[in-house]
Amino acid sequence: MDTNSASNFDKLKISGLIITIGIVYGDLGTSPLYTIQAIMTATNKIDEMFVLGALSCVFWTIMLESTLKYVFITLKASNKGERGIFSLFTMVRNKVKWAFLVAIIGACALLADGVITPAITVTSSMEGLQIFDASLPVVGLVIIILTGIFLIQPFGTKKIGSLFGPVMLIWFLMLLILGLIQLIKYPEVLKAVNPYYAIHTIIHNPDILKLLGAVFLCTTGAEALYSDLGHVGIKNIRMTWILVSTSLITNYFGQGAWILSQKETVTAATNPFFSIMPGWFLIFGVIIATLAAIIASQALISGSYTIISEAISLNFFPKLQINYPTNLKRQMYIPKVNWLLYFCALFVVVYFRNSTSMESAYGLSISFAMICTSILLVLYIWDKIPRWASIGYIILYGIIELGFLTANMTKFFTGGWVTILLSVLYISIMYSWANGGKIAQKFILFRDIRRYIPVLKGMQSDETLPIYSSNLVYITDSTEPVKIENTILYSILRKPKKSNIYWFIHTTTANDPHTLTYQIFEIEPGLIYRINMNFGFKEVRKVNLYFNEILMDMIKENKFSNISPHPSLKANKILTDLSFIVIDNIQNKDYSFSMKEQLLMNYYFICKKYLVKEISYLGLDQTITQTEKIPLMSATDISITTENEKNVLATNTNLDINISGTEKIERV
């Protein structure tokens, strides 16, 4: 049973609320570290009207973007408890063909955000130490902390994960109390709740794009909030959002109140977040901020793993090795992704060196992610709510999000190119993998295995052929039970592999995130079996383990014997042998493509060569699995079609296929 499923959080409990606070709000919750400081750089004159206008923009951004769009509207777009841009895509992919492109752009933009978030949050928290000593090597300290964060990923965070909730609860209470102290001293700042100040500032501020780019930092974590819903459940998010949003807004307004009370001495270099802390509390504030930054970084790293694993399941990304360091399914670890994020985060820290410079780059990629989510959401709700409501959503969030995108585009040359470059890298991989794979599939011909039954039976009686394995298992992409790839036939017949039983396993991805079922097709009793394993897109593919469980079920039904068929071994009840073969289709240089197709194919095979670890991805036992390279080919590369073969096919087309039924596989 999956103890981490959202269903476990259907009922509101204190423990569930604390867990939610610990794993959902990392990015959103740490934004007060740098948002107001970034806003102060958008003006040459800090006066009451500017501060009230900026705070009003922050308030209404949190209300309209974080609260209304994500907490109340988008969270309803659920695929059986799972949320996130890929979950949303699976519910609309049959409506329009281009939905997949929107989904991969949004997902890749969110992945790019996972690089800069750890860098800016940890840097912002450590800069609080410079109040004690301006000469402290902040960059070095940040590198040490980030290195520690990424080094622990292979071991999981189960043991320390229980501390995330309490630490983040302390963090939000600290934000609330510090903000309240300043509001009591300068309550006039509450006038910023009036949208007049936001509208006035947007109209009259000469540097409005820079201001909006800074304001946007207060909501960058909302997209991650939507992705995390499957971990904790909608009730917990909505209930905890009351405390979180109140703490955030109170702290923002408290920083604004402090600025207005100290505006004669405040400069663009001043960090209001640490300045509002009493001197005796400052060291504790820095420690708590650093812990919150580490938790926020962990949340973004884990989120990146989740996005990649979902992309793999949807065949948008090469099949990378996914490890599970603990018995908690959601605590996955993808080595290649981990170290890519690590080195990119180090580059961000070394290149920008301080949080102020990072702020000038942050937010651009996430703007694209939010727009992509809105597009998919409109496709989802279009036929579910009144048309006027859908059009109203398009107009409102079209204005808001295109406005923020325009503002963030000004960050491109000041560092935004870093996340855009990384987004483009991810997009190129996903696009070429999805489309290059389709081109390659044109060369994969599917043949009816029944026409080769006489050949396989003849091989069994051919004493000149050695037995390759008593049970030979192939992984097939064929969706039809009686058909397999010509490349598999090439492997069996052109490189003869004699076996007592041939097994063909096909894995599919269901829209349901946690489906785990199978079907057995008895194509030729005692000779050829086909097994369909149906995995939810969140499920781990443990093909070897589940295949053994299926064999145990067949043994109980007297449909399979796990004792070796060789007489000398059978007499001593030695278990039968088993071999897996994974076909690696390689590029065939004999075929010509258009320039676009050739580029896609080249990139596809480069990604496949350096990224794909199909044996690990499928959970196969490497000691009994062989990868066999076979070039893409035509049907004539296997055999010469004769009238006799056509007659065999005609004779066999009416054979009944015994479907043993759909069985639930118990989760381990």
XYZ file of C-alpha atoms in Angstrom, residues 7-623:
617
model
C -6.062 9.657 -0.034
C -4.325 9.381 3.308
C -4.845 13.107 3.741
C -8.566 13.239 2.984
C -9.315 13.886 6.654
C -7.926 16.982 8.283
C -5.466 16.149 11.054
C -2.816 18.213 12.802
C -0.103 15.856 11.539
C -1.336 16.209 7.957
C -1.413 20.004 8.218
C 2.158 20.135 9.550
C 3.387 17.782 6.813
C 1.691 20.014 4.237
C 3.415 23.113 5.594
C 6.734 21.285 5.426
C 6.664 20.061 1.824
C 4.380 22.380 -0.175
C 5.331 25.985 0.544
C 9.126 26.034 0.264
C 9.416 28.355 -2.733
C 6.414 30.531 -1.866
C 7.316 30.622 1.817
C 10.873 31.863 1.365
C 10.000 34.643 -1.100
C 9.967 37.358 1.649
C 13.747 36.873 1.844
C 14.253 38.717 -1.434
C 10.982 40.063 -2.918
C 10.758 43.449 -1.143
C 14.491 43.999 -1.543
C 14.087 43.410 -5.304
C 11.153 45.854 -5.395
C 13.296 48.574 -3.816
C 15.671 48.423 -6.803
C 12.809 49.414 -9.138
C 12.782 53.067 -8.066
C 15.173 55.917 -7.537
C 12.899 57.506 -4.947
C 11.441 55.594 -2.027
C 8.283 57.432 -0.948
C 4.938 56.489 0.541
C 3.104 56.255 -2.769
C 5.675 53.913 -4.264
C 5.761 51.626 -1.207
C 1.971 51.488 -0.929
C 1.656 50.833 -4.662
C 4.271 48.073 -4.604
C 2.668 46.403 -1.572
C -0.732 46.652 -3.229
C 0.695 44.875 -6.305
C 2.126 42.150 -4.056
C -1.160 41.750 -2.162
C -3.325 41.430 -5.270
C -0.816 39.169 -6.983
C -1.026 36.770 -4.036
C -4.817 37.053 -4.010
C -5.418 36.609 -7.745
C -2.513 34.392 -8.806
C -1.560 32.256 -5.809
C -4.938 32.104 -4.051
C -7.684 32.363 -6.677
C -5.954 30.695 -9.629
C -4.016 27.955 -7.890
C -5.566 27.289 -4.468
C -9.219 27.646 -5.531
C -9.391 26.996 -9.294
C -6.442 24.965 -10.550
C -6.357 22.557 -7.598
C -9.780 21.311 -8.720
C -8.207 19.984 -11.928
C -7.412 16.598 -10.451
C -6.519 13.328 -12.123
C -7.625 10.985 -9.343
C -5.861 13.004 -6.667
C -2.792 13.947 -8.704
C -2.074 17.479 -9.884
C 0.706 19.120 -11.848
C 1.140 20.147 -15.445
C 1.589 16.599 -16.767
C -1.432 15.352 -14.855
C -3.414 18.226 -16.344
C -2.089 17.320 -19.801
C -3.273 13.703 -19.522
C -6.827 14.983 -19.059
C -6.814 17.191 -22.179
C -4.398 15.437 -24.574
C -7.246 14.032 -26.667
C -8.813 17.470 -27.201
C -6.056 19.152 -29.247
C -2.893 17.765 -30.846
C -0.676 20.648 -29.709
C -1.431 20.155 -26.000
C 1.736 18.054 -25.643
C 3.895 20.985 -26.752
C 2.275 23.291 -24.185
C 2.822 20.652 -21.498
C 6.516 20.121 -22.212
C 7.209 23.878 -22.415
C 5.540 24.407 -19.044
C 7.245 21.419 -17.439
C 10.675 22.398 -18.776
C 10.244 25.970 -17.537
C 9.408 24.588 -14.099
C 12.518 22.374 -14.230
C 14.656 25.402 -15.030
C 13.150 27.170 -12.017
C 14.454 24.278 -9.924
C 18.005 25.456 -10.660
C 17.805 29.057 -9.520
C 15.487 28.570 -6.513
C 18.051 26.728 -4.344
C 20.694 29.273 -5.302
C 18.670 32.401 -4.526
C 17.018 31.121 -1.325
C 20.228 29.849 0.272
C 22.174 32.943 -0.820
C 19.486 35.295 0.524
C 19.439 33.563 3.896
C 23.236 33.529 4.255
C 23.504 37.212 3.361
C 21.894 37.950 6.712
C 25.267 37.093 8.272
C 26.845 40.086 6.540
C 25.070 42.308 9.032
C 27.539 40.934 11.598
C 30.542 40.875 9.288
C 30.431 42.303 5.763
C 33.590 40.426 4.822
C 32.116 36.931 5.346
C 32.579 34.709 2.235
C 28.883 34.204 1.489
C 29.517 32.526 -1.879
C 31.745 29.898 -0.275
C 29.215 29.193 2.484
C 26.404 28.863 -0.078
C 28.449 26.404 -2.152
C 29.100 24.288 0.945
C 25.384 24.190 1.859
C 24.262 23.409 -1.706
C 26.875 20.674 -1.972
C 25.546 19.118 1.225
C 21.946 19.294 -0.050
C 22.753 17.501 -3.313
C 25.094 14.967 -1.691
C 22.360 13.646 0.615
C 19.906 13.034 -2.238
C 21.041 9.416 -2.915
C 20.225 8.560 0.717
C 16.761 10.121 0.801
C 15.316 12.500 3.367
C 13.091 10.125 5.333
C 14.878 10.643 8.654
C 15.182 14.418 8.482
C 11.951 14.888 6.533
C 9.953 14.724 9.753
C 11.624 17.994 10.773
C 10.482 19.892 7.663
C 6.971 20.554 8.953
C 7.929 21.872 12.418
C 10.760 24.017 10.972
C 8.507 25.578 8.335
C 5.778 26.141 10.940
C 8.311 28.063 13.064
C 9.339 29.946 9.925
C 5.803 31.102 9.095
C 5.083 32.039 12.706
C 8.315 34.069 12.675
C 7.194 35.848 9.489
C 3.824 36.607 11.065
C 5.208 37.932 14.359
C 7.949 40.058 12.774
C 5.414 41.572 10.387
C 2.895 42.296 13.142
C 5.497 44.117 15.238
C 6.150 46.553 12.386
C 2.461 46.933 11.500
C 1.682 47.990 15.048
C 4.296 50.720 14.709
C 3.086 51.912 11.286
C -0.505 50.668 10.640
C -1.040 53.217 7.828
C 0.617 50.760 5.459
C -2.570 48.638 5.496
C -4.035 51.142 3.037
C -2.165 49.136 0.372
C -5.006 46.587 0.414
C -6.928 49.123 -1.688
C -6.323 48.177 -5.380
C -6.251 51.893 -6.217
C -2.605 52.053 -5.145
C -1.639 49.142 -7.401
C -3.460 50.618 -10.403
C -2.012 54.090 -9.766
C 1.529 52.707 -9.546
C 1.145 50.586 -12.689
C -0.071 53.600 -14.648
C 2.335 56.231 -13.360
C 5.568 54.389 -12.491
C 8.091 55.009 -15.296
C 9.908 51.753 -14.532
C 6.789 49.618 -14.197
C 8.228 46.582 -16.010
C 11.105 46.334 -13.544
C 8.672 46.734 -10.646
C 6.313 44.019 -11.927
C 9.273 41.716 -12.521
C 10.169 42.125 -8.843
C 6.567 41.793 -7.640
C 6.277 38.509 -9.548
C 8.815 36.943 -7.168
C 6.116 36.724 -4.486
C 4.171 34.099 -6.478
C 6.834 32.063 -8.278
C 6.213 29.074 -6.009
C 2.507 28.778 -6.858
C 3.172 26.392 -9.756
C 5.075 24.041 -7.441
C 2.134 24.231 -5.014
C -0.134 22.784 -7.730
C 2.326 19.961 -8.423
C 2.546 19.037 -4.726
C -1.164 18.506 -4.206
C -0.914 14.780 -4.933
C 1.399 14.484 -1.923
C -0.927 15.963 0.701
C -4.470 16.510 -0.561
C -6.549 19.567 -1.388
C -8.107 20.022 2.075
C -4.732 20.297 3.774
C -3.449 22.826 1.237
C -6.507 25.043 1.509
C -6.526 24.936 5.303
C -2.804 25.618 5.718
C -2.954 28.331 3.060
C -4.866 30.472 5.565
C -1.822 30.579 7.867
C 0.734 30.707 5.060
C -0.883 33.510 3.081
C -1.599 35.523 6.240
C 2.028 35.168 7.365
C 3.399 36.122 3.952
C 1.183 39.165 3.495
C 1.767 40.320 7.074
C 5.528 40.053 6.641
C 5.481 41.887 3.298
C 3.422 44.670 4.821
C 5.668 44.687 7.893
C 8.725 45.168 5.695
C 6.883 47.971 3.905
C 5.971 49.588 7.227
C 9.617 49.469 8.316
C 10.726 51.063 5.032
C 8.241 53.914 5.427
C 9.349 54.504 8.997
C 13.013 54.479 7.976
C 12.757 55.820 4.415
C 15.346 58.505 5.022
C 18.085 55.904 5.512
C 16.848 53.018 3.335
C 18.744 52.338 0.109
C 18.429 49.783 -2.681
C 21.135 47.718 -0.968
C 19.134 47.433 2.264
C 17.569 44.056 2.995
C 14.302 44.855 4.818
C 13.748 41.218 5.775
C 16.657 41.067 8.186
C 16.424 44.748 9.089
C 13.033 44.320 10.792
C 14.511 41.767 13.219
C 15.547 42.907 16.696
C 19.319 42.815 17.123
C 19.213 40.073 19.780
C 17.109 37.847 17.477
C 19.116 38.311 14.296
C 21.349 35.248 14.635
C 18.305 33.035 15.319
C 16.534 34.601 12.345
C 19.453 33.787 10.051
C 19.537 30.174 11.275
C 15.785 29.696 10.776
C 15.960 31.382 7.354
C 18.808 29.084 6.322
C 16.880 25.990 7.391
C 13.802 27.215 5.499
C 15.973 27.854 2.426
C 17.359 24.297 2.613
C 13.833 22.870 2.860
C 12.714 25.028 -0.075
C 15.674 23.765 -2.099
C 14.814 20.159 -1.229
C 11.235 20.701 -2.357
C 12.336 22.031 -5.760
C 14.859 19.213 -6.232
C 12.253 16.567 -5.368
C 9.804 18.323 -7.666
C 12.297 18.097 -10.521
C 12.621 14.347 -9.983
C 8.839 14.008 -10.078
C 8.500 15.982 -13.322
C 11.195 13.919 -15.065
C 9.700 10.623 -13.873
C 6.270 11.658 -15.185
C 7.811 12.752 -18.498
C 9.477 9.344 -18.791
C 6.179 7.585 -18.152
C 4.508 9.683 -20.863
C 7.379 8.906 -23.281
C 8.463 12.564 -23.346
C 11.899 11.865 -21.916
C 14.565 9.143 -22.226
C 14.273 6.316 -19.713
C 16.663 7.415 -16.997
C 17.578 5.339 -13.984
C 15.287 6.136 -11.050
C 16.319 5.057 -7.561
C 14.189 4.910 -4.422
C 16.521 5.380 -1.433
C 13.775 4.782 1.150
C 10.587 2.751 1.319
C 8.632 5.927 0.584
C 7.691 5.849 -3.096
C 7.679 9.598 -3.541
C 11.243 9.934 -2.297
C 12.886 9.136 -5.586
C 16.372 9.969 -6.772
C 17.462 10.412 -10.399
C 21.278 10.615 -10.502
C 21.645 12.399 -13.863
C 19.047 15.030 -12.944
C 20.550 15.537 -9.483
C 24.040 16.340 -10.744
C 22.787 18.491 -13.611
C 20.838 20.589 -11.089
C 23.854 20.719 -8.780
C 26.333 22.022 -11.329
C 23.790 24.475 -12.759
C 23.044 25.786 -9.243
C 26.768 26.206 -8.578
C 27.087 28.112 -11.845
C 24.253 30.441 -10.795
C 25.903 31.131 -7.430
C 29.383 31.724 -8.867
C 28.111 33.748 -11.848
C 25.722 36.073 -9.950
C 27.490 35.984 -6.535
C 24.664 37.735 -4.638
C 20.890 37.473 -4.334
C 20.304 40.952 -5.788
C 21.840 39.863 -9.087
C 19.902 36.595 -8.999
C 16.653 38.519 -8.527
C 17.294 40.204 -11.854
C 17.230 36.768 -13.520
C 14.588 34.980 -11.470
C 11.020 34.501 -12.642
C 11.345 34.506 -16.433
C 11.047 30.761 -16.970
C 8.294 30.328 -14.391
C 6.203 32.942 -16.259
C 6.069 30.548 -19.195
C 5.123 27.659 -16.891
C 2.180 29.608 -15.457
C 0.911 30.566 -18.916
C 1.160 26.954 -20.082
C -0.815 25.786 -17.034
C -3.485 28.395 -17.801
C -3.762 27.218 -21.429
C -4.178 23.580 -20.399
C -6.583 24.580 -17.629
C -8.787 26.451 -20.123
C -8.863 23.334 -22.328
C -9.879 21.311 -19.267
C -12.668 23.608 -18.020
C -13.957 24.759 -21.426
C -16.812 22.220 -21.555
C -17.239 21.898 -17.780
C -18.281 25.430 -16.788
C -20.372 28.167 -18.439
C -18.679 29.640 -21.505
C -18.723 33.155 -20.046
C -16.728 31.931 -17.038
C -14.064 30.375 -19.288
C -13.800 33.558 -21.344
C -13.607 35.617 -18.143
C -10.721 33.440 -16.933
C -8.904 33.878 -20.255
C -9.267 37.665 -20.145
C -8.305 38.085 -16.484
C -5.299 35.792 -16.442
C -4.314 36.637 -19.975
C -3.825 40.243 -18.850
C -2.099 39.309 -15.575
C 0.248 36.616 -16.852
C 1.129 38.218 -20.174
C 1.852 41.379 -18.192
C 4.206 39.499 -15.884
C 5.808 37.725 -18.855
C 6.457 41.059 -20.559
C 7.985 42.411 -17.346
C 10.153 39.337 -16.871
C 11.368 39.433 -20.480
C 13.368 42.510 -19.482
C 15.415 40.151 -17.267
C 16.707 38.130 -20.212
C 19.976 40.013 -20.698
C 20.564 40.486 -16.967
C 20.641 36.736 -16.330
C 17.259 35.400 -17.351
C 18.989 33.723 -20.279
C 20.357 31.120 -17.838
C 16.957 29.587 -17.069
C 15.747 30.077 -20.648
C 18.817 28.233 -21.937
C 18.186 25.371 -19.533
C 14.486 25.344 -20.482
C 15.384 25.134 -24.165
C 17.749 22.227 -23.420
C 14.995 20.298 -21.664
C 12.442 21.202 -24.361
C 14.777 20.037 -27.141
C 15.238 16.687 -25.409
C 11.524 16.177 -24.786
C 10.460 17.344 -28.251
C 13.049 15.294 -30.129
C 12.390 12.245 -27.946
C 8.629 12.376 -28.563
C 8.864 13.145 -32.303
C 12.110 11.354 -33.151
C 10.624 8.279 -31.516
C 7.591 8.543 -33.795
C 9.856 8.635 -36.873
C 11.809 5.626 -35.637
C 8.544 3.781 -35.061
C 7.777 4.018 -38.784
C 10.567 1.505 -39.347
C 9.330 -0.840 -36.660
C 6.963 -3.210 -38.442
C 4.704 -5.400 -36.361
C 4.260 -8.984 -37.503
C 1.669 -11.533 -36.421
C 3.520 -13.982 -34.166
C 1.010 -16.747 -35.025
C 2.416 -17.113 -38.533
C 5.729 -18.126 -36.976
C 4.329 -20.804 -34.646
C 5.392 -23.627 -37.029
C 8.879 -22.108 -37.242
C 9.231 -21.886 -33.450
C 7.946 -25.420 -32.985
C 10.405 -26.591 -35.631
C 13.242 -24.887 -33.723
C 12.268 -26.827 -30.581
C 12.725 -30.150 -32.388
C 15.889 -29.034 -34.191
C 18.715 -30.754 -32.315
C 21.333 -28.725 -34.198
C 20.205 -25.609 -32.317
C 21.328 -25.271 -28.691
C 18.808 -24.120 -26.109
C 19.391 -20.427 -25.452
C 17.127 -20.342 -22.373
C 14.220 -22.370 -21.033
C 12.202 -19.138 -20.724
C 13.077 -16.276 -23.052
C 11.459 -12.893 -22.311
C 11.313 -9.940 -24.699
C 10.065 -6.430 -23.988
C 7.712 -5.372 -26.783
C 6.099 -2.057 -27.703
C 3.324 -3.710 -29.689
C -0.164 -2.765 -28.492
C -1.767 -5.772 -30.222
C -1.485 -9.041 -28.299
C -0.671 -11.213 -31.342
C 1.913 -8.898 -32.909
C 5.571 -8.236 -32.145
C 8.280 -6.091 -33.732
C 10.177 -7.326 -36.764
C 13.345 -6.569 -34.787
C 12.339 -9.125 -32.147
C 11.701 -11.699 -34.855
C 15.104 -10.818 -36.296
C 16.628 -11.532 -32.886
C 14.854 -14.896 -32.540
C 15.199 -16.179 -36.110
C 18.239 -14.533 -37.711
C 20.274 -14.973 -34.537
C 18.553 -18.255 -33.595
C 17.422 -18.434 -29.992
C 15.805 -21.727 -29.106
C 13.573 -21.689 -26.041
C 10.879 -23.827 -24.411
C 8.639 -20.813 -23.806
C 8.713 -17.349 -25.389
C 7.307 -14.518 -23.306
C 6.486 -11.046 -24.629
C 5.920 -8.311 -22.050
C 4.315 -4.996 -22.920
C 4.102 -2.100 -20.466
C 1.560 0.686 -20.772
C 0.999 3.970 -18.962
C -2.494 4.740 -17.693
C -4.033 8.144 -17.024
C -4.757 6.872 -13.519
C -1.599 7.682 -11.525
C -1.670 4.520 -9.365
C -3.055 1.763 -11.602
C -1.155 -1.529 -11.411
C -2.800 -4.401 -13.335
C -1.892 -7.136 -15.786
C -3.376 -9.388 -18.470
C -2.085 -12.721 -19.771
C -2.665 -13.793 -23.379
C -2.049 -17.485 -24.042
C -1.254 -17.285 -27.756
C 0.077 -20.850 -28.114
C -0.255 -22.991 -24.963
C 3.105 -24.001 -23.578
C 5.010 -22.006 -26.222
C 4.020 -18.326 -26.562
C 2.601 -16.029 -23.891
C 1.962 -12.305 -23.928
C 1.688 -10.243 -20.723
C 0.399 -6.685 -20.568
C 1.502 -4.750 -17.484
C -0.519 -1.603 -16.990
C 1.231 1.024 -14.829
C -0.193 4.303 -13.595
C 2.033 7.189 -14.618
C 3.203 7.578 -11.004
C 4.007 3.882 -10.511
C 7.498 2.378 -10.401
C 8.201 -0.083 -13.212
C 9.523 -3.206 -11.522
C 9.006 -5.532 -14.468
C 11.245 -8.329 -13.187
C 9.581 -8.380 -9.764
C 6.031 -8.233 -11.112
C 6.778 -10.879 -13.771
C 7.883 -13.266 -11.027
C 4.680 -12.518 -9.112
C 2.636 -13.281 -12.228
C 4.510 -16.581 -12.683
C 3.668 -17.474 -9.071
C -0.011 -16.854 -9.830
C 0.252 -19.107 -12.908
C 1.944 -21.836 -10.819
C -0.967 -21.769 -8.357
C -3.354 -22.212 -11.318
C -1.198 -25.084 -12.738
C -0.525 -23.046 -15.898
C 3.237 -22.882 -15.471
C 5.983 -24.942 -13.833
C 8.979 -23.260 -12.302
C 11.010 -26.504 -12.315
C 13.727 -26.835 -14.951
C 12.622 -28.888 -18.022
C 16.051 -30.539 -18.323
C 15.733 -34.130 -16.977
C 18.902 -34.071 -14.844
C 17.850 -30.800 -13.210
C 14.170 -31.625 -13.043
C 14.939 -34.791 -11.063
C 16.516 -32.638 -8.376
C 13.768 -29.983 -8.564
C 16.143 -27.254 -9.725
C 14.334 -24.058 -10.629
C 13.971 -23.194 -14.306
C 16.220 -20.631 -15.974
C 15.027 -17.283 -17.263
C 16.559 -14.728 -19.650
C 15.437 -11.232 -20.664
C 16.398 -9.554 -23.931
C 15.962 -5.819 -24.521
C 16.207 -4.758 -28.163
C 18.199 -1.567 -28.747
C 17.173 -0.221 -32.145
C 20.055 1.714 -33.664
C 20.096 4.101 -36.592
C 20.288 2.601 -40.073
C 22.306 4.865 -42.386
C 20.765 3.291 -45.512
C 17.619 5.434 -45.259
C 17.257 9.105 -46.206
C 15.178 11.680 -44.323
C 14.194 15.305 -44.756
C 16.467 17.786 -42.989
C 14.007 18.228 -40.101
C 13.541 14.479 -39.699
C 17.273 13.838 -39.905
C 17.984 16.417 -37.199
C 15.288 14.933 -34.969
C 16.586 11.411 -35.565
C 20.199 12.404 -34.870
C 19.254 14.155 -31.637
C 16.949 11.286 -30.662
C 19.724 8.705 -30.977
C 22.237 10.969 -29.203
C 19.833 11.227 -26.261
C 19.219 7.503 -26.405
C 22.933 6.703 -26.420
C 23.910 8.889 -23.486
C 20.761 8.996 -21.364
C 18.789 5.780 -21.765
C 19.199 3.047 -19.170
C 16.217 0.912 -20.118
C 17.274 -2.096 -18.070
C 17.399 0.003 -14.899
C 14.242 1.900 -15.831
C 12.257 -1.325 -16.259
C 13.632 -2.793 -13.072
C 15.180 -5.798 -14.838
C 17.769 -8.066 -13.235
C 21.014 -7.162 -15.006
C 22.476 -10.622 -14.361
